[in-house]
Short mmCIF file of C-alpha atoms in Angstrom, two decimals:
data_model
loop_
_atom_site.label_atom_id
_atom_site.label_comp_id
_atom_site.label_asym_id
_atom_site.label_seq_id
_atom_site.Cartn_x
_atom_site.Cartn_y
_atom_site.Cartn_z
CA MET A 1 64.36 262.18 173.64
CA LYS A 2 61.85 264.15 171.98
CA LEU A 3 62.63 267.19 169.84
CA SER A 4 60.26 269.44 172.02
CA THR A 5 62.35 268.61 174.92
CA TYR A 6 65.72 268.68 173.31
CA LEU A 7 65.28 272.09 171.43
CA PRO A 8 64.97 274.39 173.99
CA MET A 9 67.71 272.84 176.15
CA MET A 10 70.11 273.24 172.97
CA VAL A 11 68.75 276.68 172.44
CA LEU A 12 69.74 277.94 176.02
CA LEU A 13 72.71 276.09 175.94
CA ALA A 14 74.19 277.38 172.65
CA MET A 15 72.85 280.72 174.10
CA PHE A 16 75.50 280.27 177.13
CA THR A 17 77.83 279.20 174.91
CA PHE A 18 77.84 280.91 171.79
CA SER A 19 76.95 284.07 172.53
CA CYS A 20 79.87 286.26 170.81
CA SER A 21 79.22 289.20 173.22
CA SER A 22 78.55 287.74 176.42
CA GLU A 23 81.82 288.86 177.88
CA ASP A 24 81.04 292.77 177.17
CA LEU A 25 77.07 292.62 178.60
CA GLN A 26 76.60 293.52 181.78
CA GLU A 27 75.05 291.16 184.11
CA ASP A 28 71.92 292.88 184.04
CA ASN A 29 71.53 293.11 180.41
CA PHE A 30 72.16 289.11 180.04
CA GLU A 31 69.89 288.63 183.09
CA SER A 32 67.09 290.51 181.27
CA SER A 33 67.63 288.56 177.73
CA LEU A 34 67.86 285.22 179.41
CA MET A 35 64.39 286.14 181.70
CA GLU A 36 62.46 285.71 178.59
CA LYS A 37 62.89 282.20 178.71
CA ALA A 38 61.37 282.08 182.09
CA PRO A 39 57.44 282.75 183.43
CA PRO A 40 57.13 285.37 186.23
CA ALA A 41 57.21 284.09 189.49
CA LYS A 42 54.67 282.27 190.88
CA VAL A 43 53.07 282.55 194.56
CA ILE A 44 54.28 279.04 195.53
CA GLU A 45 57.90 279.95 194.10
CA VAL A 46 57.91 283.06 196.40
CA GLU A 47 56.50 281.10 199.34
CA ILE A 48 59.45 278.67 198.95
CA LEU A 49 62.16 281.02 198.60
CA GLU A 50 60.91 283.02 201.61
CA LEU A 51 60.64 279.66 203.60
CA ILE A 52 63.95 278.63 203.02
CA ASN A 53 65.33 282.24 204.13
CA ASN A 54 63.44 282.33 206.99
CA TYR A 55 65.08 278.85 207.97
CA ARG A 56 68.55 279.84 207.12
CA ILE A 57 67.57 282.66 209.74
CA GLY A 58 66.60 280.54 211.89
CA VAL A 59 69.42 278.60 212.27
CA ASN A 60 71.84 281.86 211.80
CA LEU A 61 72.70 281.63 208.45
CA THR A 62 73.07 284.61 205.86
CA PRO A 63 69.79 284.83 203.66
CA LEU A 64 70.24 284.50 200.07
CA ASN A 65 69.63 286.73 197.11
CA ASN A 66 67.58 286.03 194.22
CA LEU A 67 69.39 286.03 191.17
CA LYS A 68 66.94 285.90 187.96
CA ILE A 69 69.33 283.93 185.85
CA ILE A 70 68.92 281.24 188.46
CA LYS A 71 65.44 281.64 187.89
CA SER A 72 65.98 281.01 183.64
CA VAL A 73 68.21 278.24 184.18
CA ALA A 74 65.86 276.37 186.88
CA TYR A 75 62.84 276.92 185.00
CA THR A 76 64.70 274.54 181.79
CA HIS A 77 65.15 271.83 183.98
CA THR A 78 61.70 272.32 185.37
CA ASP A 79 60.23 272.67 182.31
CA TYR A 80 62.75 269.21 180.94
CA MET A 81 61.12 267.05 184.09
CA VAL A 82 57.51 268.14 183.38
CA SER A 83 58.20 267.10 179.34
CA ILE A 84 59.73 263.53 180.31
CA ASN A 85 57.10 263.26 183.44
CA LYS A 86 59.97 262.40 185.88
CA VAL A 87 61.94 264.19 188.68
CA SER A 88 65.59 264.19 187.73
CA HIS A 89 69.05 265.90 187.78
CA ASP A 90 69.76 265.09 183.99
CA TYR A 91 71.84 267.74 182.45
CA PHE A 92 73.08 269.10 186.25
CA PHE A 93 76.48 269.54 184.61
CA GLN A 94 75.05 271.75 181.76
CA ARG A 95 73.36 273.99 184.27
CA LYS A 96 76.18 274.28 186.07
CA SER A 97 78.57 275.14 183.48
CA SER A 98 75.89 278.24 182.51
CA LEU A 99 75.99 279.79 185.82
CA VAL A 100 79.56 279.66 186.41
CA LYS A 101 80.45 281.12 183.16
CA ASN A 102 77.40 283.48 183.30
CA ALA A 103 76.84 284.28 186.85
CA SER A 104 80.48 283.97 187.85
CA ALA A 105 79.09 281.01 190.02
CA ILE A 106 82.22 279.12 192.19
CA LYS A 107 79.73 276.58 193.86
CA VAL A 108 76.47 274.97 192.44
CA THR A 109 73.99 272.35 193.52
CA GLU A 110 70.21 272.28 193.42
CA ASN A 111 66.96 270.18 194.98
CA VAL A 112 64.55 268.82 192.66
CA ALA A 113 61.40 267.41 193.80
CA TYR A 114 57.77 266.32 192.55
CA ALA A 115 54.25 266.11 193.65
CA TYR A 116 54.05 268.26 196.62
CA ASN A 117 50.98 270.48 196.91
CA SER A 118 52.26 273.55 198.80
CA ALA A 119 55.63 275.26 199.47
CA GLU A 120 55.43 273.81 203.10
CA SER A 121 55.59 270.63 202.07
CA VAL A 122 57.97 270.79 199.67
CA VAL A 123 60.52 272.78 202.21
CA ASN A 124 59.85 270.44 204.71
CA ALA A 125 60.66 267.07 202.60
CA TRP A 126 63.96 268.75 201.60
CA LEU A 127 64.78 269.59 205.61
CA SER A 128 63.95 265.82 206.56
CA SER A 129 66.55 264.92 203.63
CA PRO A 130 70.02 265.42 205.24
CA GLY A 131 71.18 265.74 201.64
CA HIS A 132 68.82 268.53 200.43
CA LYS A 133 68.95 270.21 203.82
CA ALA A 134 73.09 270.68 203.59
CA ASN A 135 71.95 272.54 200.33
CA ILE A 136 69.83 274.62 201.90
CA GLU A 137 72.05 275.20 204.68
CA GLY A 138 75.21 275.55 202.59
CA ASP A 139 77.63 278.06 201.87
CA PHE A 140 75.99 279.87 199.04
CA THR A 141 75.18 283.59 198.13
CA ASP A 142 71.99 283.52 195.60
CA PHE A 143 69.33 281.07 194.72
CA ASP A 144 66.23 280.70 192.64
CA ILE A 145 63.35 278.46 191.79
CA SER A 146 61.09 277.06 189.24
CA ALA A 147 57.95 275.26 190.21
CA GLU A 148 55.81 274.21 186.86
CA GLN A 149 52.66 272.22 187.00
CA ASN A 150 51.98 268.57 184.85
CA SER A 151 48.83 268.35 182.47
CA GLU A 152 47.44 266.49 186.09
CA GLY A 153 48.36 269.55 188.10
CA LYS A 154 51.22 268.10 190.05
CA TRP A 155 54.21 270.11 190.70
CA TYR A 156 57.52 269.79 189.75
CA PHE A 157 60.27 272.08 191.30
CA THR A 158 63.73 272.93 190.90
CA ASN A 159 65.77 274.86 193.70
CA ILE A 160 69.25 275.95 192.51
CA PHE A 161 71.91 277.54 194.67
CA ILE A 162 75.06 279.00 193.78
CA LYS A 163 78.16 280.78 195.57
CA ARG A 164 79.99 283.87 193.70
#
């Protein structure tokens, strides 16, 4: 693995693991320091979150809350996928552990995707896949997403769901 890929992931992991005062931080303070690692929400990300919540409402499920710490964790993984030019669930256990520790998650899952060019197309693909659809319809409380483009303009997506 390239150092440029490995280093940001290790920094994030170290931040989650070795922060000496993390237990004393309020969630908002922790999220705000972590959010320096993720860019502001893109239009396609907002559209995906809205489509997923609209779908959930349409099947009589509770809409999910956005949680910025999830955005940061998702961004780290999406950036990793772009750097290796491959869609993957690599290092999911680390993302899950970080969210359990820092977001009080008791359940974590994710959907990833590559090369869809609109919010509708990626959400429709996830809804057409039983496993991805189960995540969207799952018993979760919060979610967020990261969508990043590679040098060829192809999108990579990481959508993480948690229950607190």
